[in-house]
Coordinates of C-alpha atoms and ligand atoms in Angstrom, one line a residue:
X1 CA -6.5 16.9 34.3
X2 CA -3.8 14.1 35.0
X3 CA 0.0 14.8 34.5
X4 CA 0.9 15.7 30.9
X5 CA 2.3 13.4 28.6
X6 CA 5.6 13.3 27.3
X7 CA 3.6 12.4 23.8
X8 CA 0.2 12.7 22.9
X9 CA -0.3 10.8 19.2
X10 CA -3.2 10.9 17.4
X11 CA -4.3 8.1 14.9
X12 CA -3.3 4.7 16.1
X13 CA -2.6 3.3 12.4
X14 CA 1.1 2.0 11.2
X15 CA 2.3 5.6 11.9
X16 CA 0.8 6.2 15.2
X17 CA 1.3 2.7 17.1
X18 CA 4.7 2.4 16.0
X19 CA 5.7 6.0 17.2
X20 CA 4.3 5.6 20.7
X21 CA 5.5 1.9 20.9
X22 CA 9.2 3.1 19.9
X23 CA 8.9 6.8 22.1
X24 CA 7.7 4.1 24.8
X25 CA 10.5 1.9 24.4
X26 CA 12.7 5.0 24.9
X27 CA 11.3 6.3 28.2
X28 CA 8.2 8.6 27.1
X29 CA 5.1 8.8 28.9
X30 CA 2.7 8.6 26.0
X31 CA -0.9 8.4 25.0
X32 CA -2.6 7.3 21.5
X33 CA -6.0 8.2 20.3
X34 CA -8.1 6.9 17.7
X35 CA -11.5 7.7 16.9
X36 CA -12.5 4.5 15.2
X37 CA -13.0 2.5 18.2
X38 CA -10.0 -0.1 17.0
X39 CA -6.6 0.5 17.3
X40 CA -4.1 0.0 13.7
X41 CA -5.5 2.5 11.5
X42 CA -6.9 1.9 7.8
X43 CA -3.8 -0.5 7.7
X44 CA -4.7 -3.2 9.7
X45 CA -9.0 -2.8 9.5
X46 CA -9.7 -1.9 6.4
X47 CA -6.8 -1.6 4.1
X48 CA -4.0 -3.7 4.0
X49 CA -4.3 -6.1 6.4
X50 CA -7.9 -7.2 5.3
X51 CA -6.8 -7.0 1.5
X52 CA -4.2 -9.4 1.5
X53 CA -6.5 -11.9 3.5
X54 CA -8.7 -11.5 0.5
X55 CA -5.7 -11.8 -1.9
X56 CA -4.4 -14.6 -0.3
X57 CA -7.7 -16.6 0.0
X58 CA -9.1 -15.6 -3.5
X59 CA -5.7 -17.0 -4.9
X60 CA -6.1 -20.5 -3.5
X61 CA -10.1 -20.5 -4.4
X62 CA -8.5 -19.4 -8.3
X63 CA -5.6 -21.8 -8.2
X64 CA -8.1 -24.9 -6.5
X65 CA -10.4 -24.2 -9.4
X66 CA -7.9 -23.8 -12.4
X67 CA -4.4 -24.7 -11.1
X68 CA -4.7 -28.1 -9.2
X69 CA -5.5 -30.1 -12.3
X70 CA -2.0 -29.3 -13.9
X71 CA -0.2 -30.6 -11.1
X72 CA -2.2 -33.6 -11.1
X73 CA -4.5 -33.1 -7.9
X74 CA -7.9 -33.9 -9.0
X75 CA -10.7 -32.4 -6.9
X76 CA -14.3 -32.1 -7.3
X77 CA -15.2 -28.0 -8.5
X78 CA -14.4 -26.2 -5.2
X79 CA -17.4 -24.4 -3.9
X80 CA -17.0 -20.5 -2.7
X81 CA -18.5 -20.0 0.9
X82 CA -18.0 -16.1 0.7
X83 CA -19.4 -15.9 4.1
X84 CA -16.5 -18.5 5.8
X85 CA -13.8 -16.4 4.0
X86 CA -15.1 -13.2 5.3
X87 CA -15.1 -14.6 8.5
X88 CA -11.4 -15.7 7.9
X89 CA -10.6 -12.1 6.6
X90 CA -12.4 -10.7 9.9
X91 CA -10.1 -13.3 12.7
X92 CA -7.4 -12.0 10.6
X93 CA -8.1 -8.0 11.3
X94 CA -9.5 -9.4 15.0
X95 CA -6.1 -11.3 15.8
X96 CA -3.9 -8.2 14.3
X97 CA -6.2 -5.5 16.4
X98 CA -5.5 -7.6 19.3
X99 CA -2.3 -7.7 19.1
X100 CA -1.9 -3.6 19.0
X101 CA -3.7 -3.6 22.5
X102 CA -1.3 -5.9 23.5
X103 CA 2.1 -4.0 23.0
X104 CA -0.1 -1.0 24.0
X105 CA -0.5 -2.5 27.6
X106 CA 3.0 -4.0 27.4
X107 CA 4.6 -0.9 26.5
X108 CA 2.2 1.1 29.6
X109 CA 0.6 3.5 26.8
X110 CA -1.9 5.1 27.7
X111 CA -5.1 4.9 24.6
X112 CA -8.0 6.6 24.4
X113 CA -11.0 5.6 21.9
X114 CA -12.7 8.8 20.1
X115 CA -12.1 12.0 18.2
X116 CA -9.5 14.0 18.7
X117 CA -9.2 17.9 19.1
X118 CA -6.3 19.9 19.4
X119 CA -7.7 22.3 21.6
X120 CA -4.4 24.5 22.5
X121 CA -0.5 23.9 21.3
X122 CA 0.0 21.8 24.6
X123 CA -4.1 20.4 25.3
X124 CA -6.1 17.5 23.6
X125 CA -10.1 17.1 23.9
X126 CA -11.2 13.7 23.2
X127 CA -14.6 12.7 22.4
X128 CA -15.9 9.5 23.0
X129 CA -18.6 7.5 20.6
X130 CA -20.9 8.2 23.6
X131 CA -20.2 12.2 23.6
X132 CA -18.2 12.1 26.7
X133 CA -15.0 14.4 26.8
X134 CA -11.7 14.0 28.3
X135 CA -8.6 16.4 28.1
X136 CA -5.0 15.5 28.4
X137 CA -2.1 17.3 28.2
X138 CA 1.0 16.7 26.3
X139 CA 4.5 18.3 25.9
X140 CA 4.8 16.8 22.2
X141 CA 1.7 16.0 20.0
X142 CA 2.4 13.6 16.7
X143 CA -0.7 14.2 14.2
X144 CA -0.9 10.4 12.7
X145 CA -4.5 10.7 11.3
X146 CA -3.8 9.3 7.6
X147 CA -6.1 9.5 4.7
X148 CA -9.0 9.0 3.2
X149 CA -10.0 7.6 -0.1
X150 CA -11.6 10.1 -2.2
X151 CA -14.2 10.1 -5.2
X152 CA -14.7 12.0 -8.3
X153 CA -17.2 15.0 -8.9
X154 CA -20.8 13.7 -8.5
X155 CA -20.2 10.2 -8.5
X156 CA -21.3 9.3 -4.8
X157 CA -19.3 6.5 -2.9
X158 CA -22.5 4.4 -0.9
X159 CA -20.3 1.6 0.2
X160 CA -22.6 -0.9 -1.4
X161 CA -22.8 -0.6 -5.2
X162 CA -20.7 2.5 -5.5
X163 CA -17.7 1.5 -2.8
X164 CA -14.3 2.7 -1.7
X165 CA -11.6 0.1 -0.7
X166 CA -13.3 0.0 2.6
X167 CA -16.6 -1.5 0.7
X168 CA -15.1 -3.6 -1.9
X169 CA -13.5 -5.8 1.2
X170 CA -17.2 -6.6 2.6
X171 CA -19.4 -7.3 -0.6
X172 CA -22.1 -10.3 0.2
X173 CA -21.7 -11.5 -3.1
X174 CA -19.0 -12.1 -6.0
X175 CA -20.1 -9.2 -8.6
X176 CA -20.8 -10.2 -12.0
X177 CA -19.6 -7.2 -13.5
X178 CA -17.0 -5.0 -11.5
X179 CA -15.7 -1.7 -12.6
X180 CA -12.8 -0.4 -11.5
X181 CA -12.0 3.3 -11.8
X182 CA -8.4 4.1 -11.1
X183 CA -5.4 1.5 -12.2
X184 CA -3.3 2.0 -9.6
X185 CA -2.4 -0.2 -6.3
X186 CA -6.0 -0.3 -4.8
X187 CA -7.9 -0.9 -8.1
X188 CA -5.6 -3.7 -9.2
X189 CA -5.3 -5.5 -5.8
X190 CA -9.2 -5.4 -5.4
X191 CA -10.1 -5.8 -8.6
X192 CA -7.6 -9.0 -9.2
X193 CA -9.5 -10.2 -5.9
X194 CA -12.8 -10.3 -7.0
X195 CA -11.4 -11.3 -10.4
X196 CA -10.3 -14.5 -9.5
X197 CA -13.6 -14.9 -7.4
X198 CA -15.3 -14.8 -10.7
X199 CA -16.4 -11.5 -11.3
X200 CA -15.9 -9.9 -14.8
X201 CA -13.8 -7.3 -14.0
X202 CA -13.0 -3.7 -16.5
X203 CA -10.4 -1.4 -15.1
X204 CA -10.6 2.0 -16.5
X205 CA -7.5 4.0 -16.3
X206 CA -7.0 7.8 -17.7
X207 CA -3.0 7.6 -18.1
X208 CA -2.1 5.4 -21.1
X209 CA -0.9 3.1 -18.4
X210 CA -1.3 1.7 -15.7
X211 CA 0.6 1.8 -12.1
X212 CA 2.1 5.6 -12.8
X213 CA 5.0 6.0 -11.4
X214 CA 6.1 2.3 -10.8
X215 CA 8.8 1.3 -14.2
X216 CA 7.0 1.6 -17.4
X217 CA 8.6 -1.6 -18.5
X218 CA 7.0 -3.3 -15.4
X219 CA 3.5 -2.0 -16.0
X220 CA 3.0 -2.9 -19.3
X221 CA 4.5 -7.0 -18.4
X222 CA 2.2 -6.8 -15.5
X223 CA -0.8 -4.8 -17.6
X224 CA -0.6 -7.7 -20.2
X225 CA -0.2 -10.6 -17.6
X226 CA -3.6 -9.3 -15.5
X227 CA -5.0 -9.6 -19.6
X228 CA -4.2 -12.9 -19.4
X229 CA -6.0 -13.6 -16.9
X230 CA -9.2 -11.8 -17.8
X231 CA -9.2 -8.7 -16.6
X232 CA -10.5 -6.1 -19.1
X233 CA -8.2 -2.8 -19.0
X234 CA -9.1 0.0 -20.8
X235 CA -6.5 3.1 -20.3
X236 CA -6.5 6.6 -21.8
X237 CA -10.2 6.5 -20.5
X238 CA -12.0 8.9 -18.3
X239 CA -15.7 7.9 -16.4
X240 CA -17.7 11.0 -16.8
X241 CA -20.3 9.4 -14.3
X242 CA -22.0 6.6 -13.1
X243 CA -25.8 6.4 -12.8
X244 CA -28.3 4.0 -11.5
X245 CA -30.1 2.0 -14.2
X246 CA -32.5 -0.6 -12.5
X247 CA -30.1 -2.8 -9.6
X248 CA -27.5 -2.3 -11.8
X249 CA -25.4 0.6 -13.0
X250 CA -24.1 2.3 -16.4
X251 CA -20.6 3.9 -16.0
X252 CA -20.2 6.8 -18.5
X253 CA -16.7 7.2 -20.7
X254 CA -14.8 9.3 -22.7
X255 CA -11.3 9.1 -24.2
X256 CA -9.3 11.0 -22.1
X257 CA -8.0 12.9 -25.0
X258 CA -11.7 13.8 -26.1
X259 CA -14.0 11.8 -28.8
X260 CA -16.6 9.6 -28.4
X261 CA -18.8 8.6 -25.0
X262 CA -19.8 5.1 -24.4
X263 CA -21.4 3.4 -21.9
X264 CA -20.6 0.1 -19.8
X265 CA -23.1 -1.3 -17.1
X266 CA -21.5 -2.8 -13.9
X267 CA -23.6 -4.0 -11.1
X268 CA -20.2 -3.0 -8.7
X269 CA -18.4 0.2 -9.1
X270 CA -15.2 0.7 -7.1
X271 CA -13.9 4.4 -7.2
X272 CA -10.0 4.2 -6.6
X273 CA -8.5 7.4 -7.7
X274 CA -6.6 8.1 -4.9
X275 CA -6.3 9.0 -1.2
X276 CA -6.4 12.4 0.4
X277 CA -5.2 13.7 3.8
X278 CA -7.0 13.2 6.6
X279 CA -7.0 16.1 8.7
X280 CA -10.9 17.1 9.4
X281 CA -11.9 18.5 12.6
X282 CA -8.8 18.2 14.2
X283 CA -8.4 21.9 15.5
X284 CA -5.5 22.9 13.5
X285 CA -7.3 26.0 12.2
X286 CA -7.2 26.9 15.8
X287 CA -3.9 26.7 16.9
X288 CA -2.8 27.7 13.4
X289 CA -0.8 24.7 12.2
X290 CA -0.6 24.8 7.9
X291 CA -1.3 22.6 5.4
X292 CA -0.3 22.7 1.4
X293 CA -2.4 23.6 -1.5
X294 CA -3.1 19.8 -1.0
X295 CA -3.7 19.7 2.2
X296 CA -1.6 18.1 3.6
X297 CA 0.5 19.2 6.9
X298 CA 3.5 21.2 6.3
X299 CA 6.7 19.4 8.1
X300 CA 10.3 20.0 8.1
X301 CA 13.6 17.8 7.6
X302 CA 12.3 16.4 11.0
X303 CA 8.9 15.8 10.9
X304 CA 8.0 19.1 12.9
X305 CA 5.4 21.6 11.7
X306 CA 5.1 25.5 12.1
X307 CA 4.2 24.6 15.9
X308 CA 6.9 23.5 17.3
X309 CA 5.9 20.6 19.4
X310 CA 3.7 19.8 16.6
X311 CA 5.1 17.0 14.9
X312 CA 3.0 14.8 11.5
X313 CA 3.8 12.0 10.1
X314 CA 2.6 9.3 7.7
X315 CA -0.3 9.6 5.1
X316 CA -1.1 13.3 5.8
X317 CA 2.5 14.7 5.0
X318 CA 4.0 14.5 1.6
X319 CA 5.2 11.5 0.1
X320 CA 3.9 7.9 -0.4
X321 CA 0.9 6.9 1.2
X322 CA 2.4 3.9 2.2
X323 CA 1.9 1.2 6.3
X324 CA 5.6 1.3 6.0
X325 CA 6.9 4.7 5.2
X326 CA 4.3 5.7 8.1
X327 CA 6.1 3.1 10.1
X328 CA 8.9 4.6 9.7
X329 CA 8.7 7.9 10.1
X330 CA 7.1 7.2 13.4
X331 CA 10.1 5.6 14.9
X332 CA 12.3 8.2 13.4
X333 CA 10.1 11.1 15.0
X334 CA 10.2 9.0 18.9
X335 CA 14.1 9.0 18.5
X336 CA 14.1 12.7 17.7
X337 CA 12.1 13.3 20.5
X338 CA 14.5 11.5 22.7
X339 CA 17.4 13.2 21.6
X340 CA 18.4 10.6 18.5
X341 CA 19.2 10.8 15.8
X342 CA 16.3 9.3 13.9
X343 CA 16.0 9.6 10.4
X344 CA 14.1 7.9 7.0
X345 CA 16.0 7.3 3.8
X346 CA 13.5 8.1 1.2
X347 CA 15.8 6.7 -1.9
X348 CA 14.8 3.3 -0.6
X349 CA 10.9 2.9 0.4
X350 CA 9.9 -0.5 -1.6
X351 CA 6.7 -0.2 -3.0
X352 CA 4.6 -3.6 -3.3
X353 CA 1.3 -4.5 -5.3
X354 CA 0.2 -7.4 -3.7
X355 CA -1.4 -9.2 -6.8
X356 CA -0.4 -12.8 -8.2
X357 CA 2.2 -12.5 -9.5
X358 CA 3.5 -9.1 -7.4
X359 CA 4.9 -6.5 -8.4
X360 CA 8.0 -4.6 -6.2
X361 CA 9.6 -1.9 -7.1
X362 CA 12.7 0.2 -4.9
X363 CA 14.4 2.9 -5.9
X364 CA 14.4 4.5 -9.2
X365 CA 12.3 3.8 -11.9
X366 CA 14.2 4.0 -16.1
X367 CA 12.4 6.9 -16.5
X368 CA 13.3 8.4 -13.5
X369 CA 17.0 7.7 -14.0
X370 CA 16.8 9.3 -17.9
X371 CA 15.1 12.5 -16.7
X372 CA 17.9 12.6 -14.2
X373 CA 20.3 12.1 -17.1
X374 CA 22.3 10.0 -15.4
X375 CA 23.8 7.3 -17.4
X376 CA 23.0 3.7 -15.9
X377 CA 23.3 -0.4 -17.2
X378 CA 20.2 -2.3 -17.0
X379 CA 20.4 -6.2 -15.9
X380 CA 17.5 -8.2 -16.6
X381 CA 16.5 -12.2 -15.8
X382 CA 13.4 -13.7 -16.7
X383 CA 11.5 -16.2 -13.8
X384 CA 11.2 -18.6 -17.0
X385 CA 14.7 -19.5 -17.0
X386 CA 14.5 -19.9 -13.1
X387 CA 14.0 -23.8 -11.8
X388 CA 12.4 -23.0 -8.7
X389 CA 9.9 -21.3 -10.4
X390 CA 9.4 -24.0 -13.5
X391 CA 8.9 -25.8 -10.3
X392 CA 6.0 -24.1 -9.1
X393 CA 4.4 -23.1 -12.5
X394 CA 5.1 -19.2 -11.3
X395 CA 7.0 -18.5 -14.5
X396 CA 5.3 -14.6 -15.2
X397 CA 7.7 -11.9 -14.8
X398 CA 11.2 -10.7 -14.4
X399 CA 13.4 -8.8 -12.2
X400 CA 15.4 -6.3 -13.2
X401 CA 18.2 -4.1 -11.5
X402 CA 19.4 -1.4 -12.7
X403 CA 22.5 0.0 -11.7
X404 CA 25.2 3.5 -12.0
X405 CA 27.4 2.9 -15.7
X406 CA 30.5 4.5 -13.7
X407 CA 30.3 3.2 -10.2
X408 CA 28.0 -0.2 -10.6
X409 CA 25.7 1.1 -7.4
X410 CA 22.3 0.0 -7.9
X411 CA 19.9 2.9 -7.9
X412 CA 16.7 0.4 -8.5
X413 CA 15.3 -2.5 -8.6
X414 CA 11.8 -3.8 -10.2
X415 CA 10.4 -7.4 -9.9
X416 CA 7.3 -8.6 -11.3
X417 CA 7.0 -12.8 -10.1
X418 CA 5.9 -15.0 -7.5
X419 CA 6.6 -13.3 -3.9
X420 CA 8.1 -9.9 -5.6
X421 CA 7.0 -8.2 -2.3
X422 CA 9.5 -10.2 -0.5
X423 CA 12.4 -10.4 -2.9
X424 CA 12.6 -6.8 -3.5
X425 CA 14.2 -6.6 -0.2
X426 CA 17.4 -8.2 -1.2
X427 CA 18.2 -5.0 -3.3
X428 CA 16.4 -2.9 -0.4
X429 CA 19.4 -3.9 2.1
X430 CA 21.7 -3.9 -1.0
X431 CA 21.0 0.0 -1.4
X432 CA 20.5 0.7 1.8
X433 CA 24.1 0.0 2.1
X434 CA 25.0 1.9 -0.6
X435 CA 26.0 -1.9 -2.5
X436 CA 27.1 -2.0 -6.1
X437 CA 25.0 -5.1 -8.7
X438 CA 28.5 -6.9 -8.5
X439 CA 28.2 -7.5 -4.8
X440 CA 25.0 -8.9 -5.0
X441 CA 26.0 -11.3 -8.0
X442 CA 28.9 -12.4 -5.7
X443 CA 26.6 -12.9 -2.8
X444 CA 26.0 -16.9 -2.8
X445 CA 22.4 -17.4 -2.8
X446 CA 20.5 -20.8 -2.2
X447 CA 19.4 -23.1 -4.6
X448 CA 16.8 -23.6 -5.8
X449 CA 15.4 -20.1 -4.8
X450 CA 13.3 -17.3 -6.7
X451 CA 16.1 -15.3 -5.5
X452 CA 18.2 -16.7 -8.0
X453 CA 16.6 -14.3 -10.1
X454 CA 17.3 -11.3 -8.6
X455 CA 21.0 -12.7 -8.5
X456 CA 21.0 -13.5 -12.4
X457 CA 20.1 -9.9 -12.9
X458 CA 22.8 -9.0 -11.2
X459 CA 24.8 -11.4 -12.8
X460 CA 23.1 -9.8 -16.4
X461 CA 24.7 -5.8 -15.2
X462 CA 28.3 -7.9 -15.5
X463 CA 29.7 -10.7 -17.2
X464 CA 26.0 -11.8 -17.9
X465 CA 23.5 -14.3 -16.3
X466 CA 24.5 -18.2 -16.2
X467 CA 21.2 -19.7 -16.8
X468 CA 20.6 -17.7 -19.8
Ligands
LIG501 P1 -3.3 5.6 -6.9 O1 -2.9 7.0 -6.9 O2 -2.3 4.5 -6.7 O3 -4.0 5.3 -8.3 C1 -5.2 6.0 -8.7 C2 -5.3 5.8 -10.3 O4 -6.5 6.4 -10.7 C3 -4.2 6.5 -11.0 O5 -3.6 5.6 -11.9 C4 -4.9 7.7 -11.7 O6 -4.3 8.0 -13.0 C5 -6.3 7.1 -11.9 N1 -7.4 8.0 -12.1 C6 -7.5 9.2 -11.5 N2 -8.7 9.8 -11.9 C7 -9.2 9.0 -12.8 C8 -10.4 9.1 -13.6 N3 -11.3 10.1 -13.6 N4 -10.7 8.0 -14.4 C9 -9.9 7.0 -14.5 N5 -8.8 6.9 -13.8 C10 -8.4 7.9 -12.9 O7 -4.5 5.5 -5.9 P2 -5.2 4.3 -5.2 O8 -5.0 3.0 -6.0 O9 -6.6 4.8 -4.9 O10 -4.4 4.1 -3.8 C11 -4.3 5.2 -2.9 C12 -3.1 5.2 -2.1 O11 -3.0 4.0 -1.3 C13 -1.8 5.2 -3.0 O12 -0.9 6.1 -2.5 C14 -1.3 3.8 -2.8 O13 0.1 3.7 -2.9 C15 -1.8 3.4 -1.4 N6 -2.0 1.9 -1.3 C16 -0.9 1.1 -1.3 C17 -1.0 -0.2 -1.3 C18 0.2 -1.1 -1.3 O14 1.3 -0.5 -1.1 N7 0.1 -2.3 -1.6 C19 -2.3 -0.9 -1.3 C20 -3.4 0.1 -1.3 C21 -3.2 1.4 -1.3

């Protein structure tokens, strides 16, 4: 066996390539494993990454095929060549991989293609796709493994009519009925996707709403704008099953809160209910490390579990299964391990649906700040009465900030519009630094900007908004 490693981290997605890049950067000898045979995780091959080439792609098919006309570019009916933009979608996961290899060999990291095994508190036994084993040794060990997406009692995932995530990203053809079961990030980012392809598309939701969690007010804009645009959304519904009938499908419901069953057939079905832990077959029944009743690793304050140089990280701890809050933990866990002082501030993790328009969120949510009793103003600016949007015919949505009664700190900040992922960051950095709504509406922003909005809302906590 070589030397041991100063690190050893297992899963090579967001969590785990950013931890062993950052312990790297610090001085650690370190070494990443992934079993998938490519390094970046769900993230970068079959989540994220892949999914916003499709958003980004289906979007300009949509807007060449119903949006050019209004701004007087006349083409002929654009044809969809499914094929060429999975082929885009695949450079895009290829160039990203890549990439990951790259600051791997720039950063002298040591990686390792196959399954991991924790084989003793200091000893790792990989296993390679052809069955060969090598063992390493490592001082510290960060479990970065993830999640998994997960179905519902007896309805079986087969990645071709029944799919996860992972199989609505490679259909061969646009569906003509697509149901979605789940209304939250995954179902509305893949079902908008193949929406705007031009598949009928039915999301069915238990909760009375969709997005839980995200702002209430929020959801329902953004439930009524994805109306707009087609999409069928049925909450307070539960599937009971979904059987083969023929080449196509029938999807079994019930109303939540019991009555009648009906039936809808679908010749796609994608299950997106949620994610669970990944943690199978990694040895921690052997060297006793414990999960919850959820399954999920037990940490402390910093990142450590009941073995103590046994660290987790990312999807498979508690919190949000999110690239960046993965991200970010792992950088925080490489400066603890070099003596740091690294640390995550939950209070301000953005969230981001990556739709059209988007919706961002930061911070709390109305109903979080009501059940916290704690009394707070609400500033709110339409994109309608914003020029830069007139401009771009991206009018849908609002942003809106909502901020402490006594001490004017914003505590949250929730954008539905055009490029909502990125503007939400204005009020990230604003509450990172602990800023009050006034300092943002006295911060001079460029014109003529979407983030004129997010300034107006500001503006809308004071003396109120100019442009409304
Ligand atoms: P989710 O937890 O966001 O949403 C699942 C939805 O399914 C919930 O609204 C839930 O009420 C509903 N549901 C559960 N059982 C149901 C049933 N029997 N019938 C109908 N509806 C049912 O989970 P999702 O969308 O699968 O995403 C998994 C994780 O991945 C989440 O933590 C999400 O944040 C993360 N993710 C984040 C993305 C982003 O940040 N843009 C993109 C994709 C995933």
């Amino acid at each position: 066996m070589s030397d041991p490693f100063d690190l050893i981290v297992i899963g090579s997605g967001p969590g785990g390539y950013v931890c062993a890049i950052r312990a790297a950067q610090l001085g650690m000898k370190v070494a990443v494993i992934d079993k998938r045979g490519a390094h970046g995780g769900t993230c970068l091959n079959v989540g994220c990454i892949p999914s916003k080439a499709m958003l980004h792609t289906s979007h300009l098919y949509h807007d060449a095929s119903h949006s050019f006309e209004n701004f007087g570019i006349e083409v002929s009916k654009p044809k969809l060549n499914l094929k060429k933009m999975m082929g885009h979608k695949q450079n895009v996961i290829d160039a990203n991989v890549g990439g990951i290899s790259f600051l791997f060999k720039k950063n002298k990291i040591t990686d390792y293609f196959g399954a991991a095994e924790i084989i003793a508190q200091d000893k790792v036994k990989i296993t390679d796709a052809d069955g060969k084993v090598t063992e390493i040794a490592g001082k510290n060990i960060v479990i970065a493994t993830g999640s998994d997406s997960v179905s519902l009692p007896g309805i079986e995932i087969d990645e071709k009519q029944i799919v996860s995530s992972t199989g609505a990203l490679e259909l061969e053809k646009v569906p003509e009925h697509m149901v979605v079961i789940g209304g939250g990030v995954i179902g509305l980012e893949l079902g908008s996707v193949w929406s705007r392809l031009g598949a009928k598309v039915t999301v069915v939701e238990y909760l009375d709403r969709i997005l839980p969690g995200m702002d209430l007010e929020v959801a329902k804009t953004f439930a009524r704008t994805l109306k707009k645009q087609g999409m069928d959304i049925k909450t307070g519904k539960k599937v009971t099953g979904v059987e083969k009938a023929g080449n196509g499908l029938k999807v079994g419901l019930e109303p939540a809160k019991g009555g009648d069953a009906s039936t809808i057939d679908a010749d796609i079905v994608l299950v997106a209910v949620g994610r669970r832990p990944y943690t199978d077959n990694l040895g921690l029944e052997t060297i006793g490390v414990k999960r919850d009743d959820r399954g999920r690793v037990e940490i402390d304050a910093q990142y450590r579990t009941n073995v103590s140089n046994i660290f987790a990280i990312g999807d498979v701890t508690v919190g949000p299964m999110l690239a960046h809050k993965a991200e970010d933990e792992g950088i925080a866990v490489a400066e603890i391990l070099a003596g740091q002082a690294g640390h995550v501030n939950y209070d301000v993790i953005p969230g981001v649906v990556y739709t059209m328009p988007e919706v961002a969120s930061v911070g709390k949510t109305e109903e979080e700040l009501k059940e916290a009793g704690i009394e707070y103003t609400v500033g709110k600016f339409p994109f309608t009465a914003n020029g830069r949007a007139k401009a771009m015919d991206m009018t849908d949505g609002m942003v809106k900030i909502l901020a402490d009664k006594k001490t004017d700190r914003v505590l949250g900040c929730h954008i539905i519009g055009a490029t909502a992922g990125d503007l939400i960051h204005e009020a990230a950095v604003l509450m990172e630094f602990s800023g009050s709504a006034e300092d943002l509406a006295r911060t001079c922003h460029a014109h003529p900007t979407l983030a004129e909005a997010v300034r107006e809302a500001a503006l809308a906590i004071g003396d109120g908004p100019i442009h409304m």
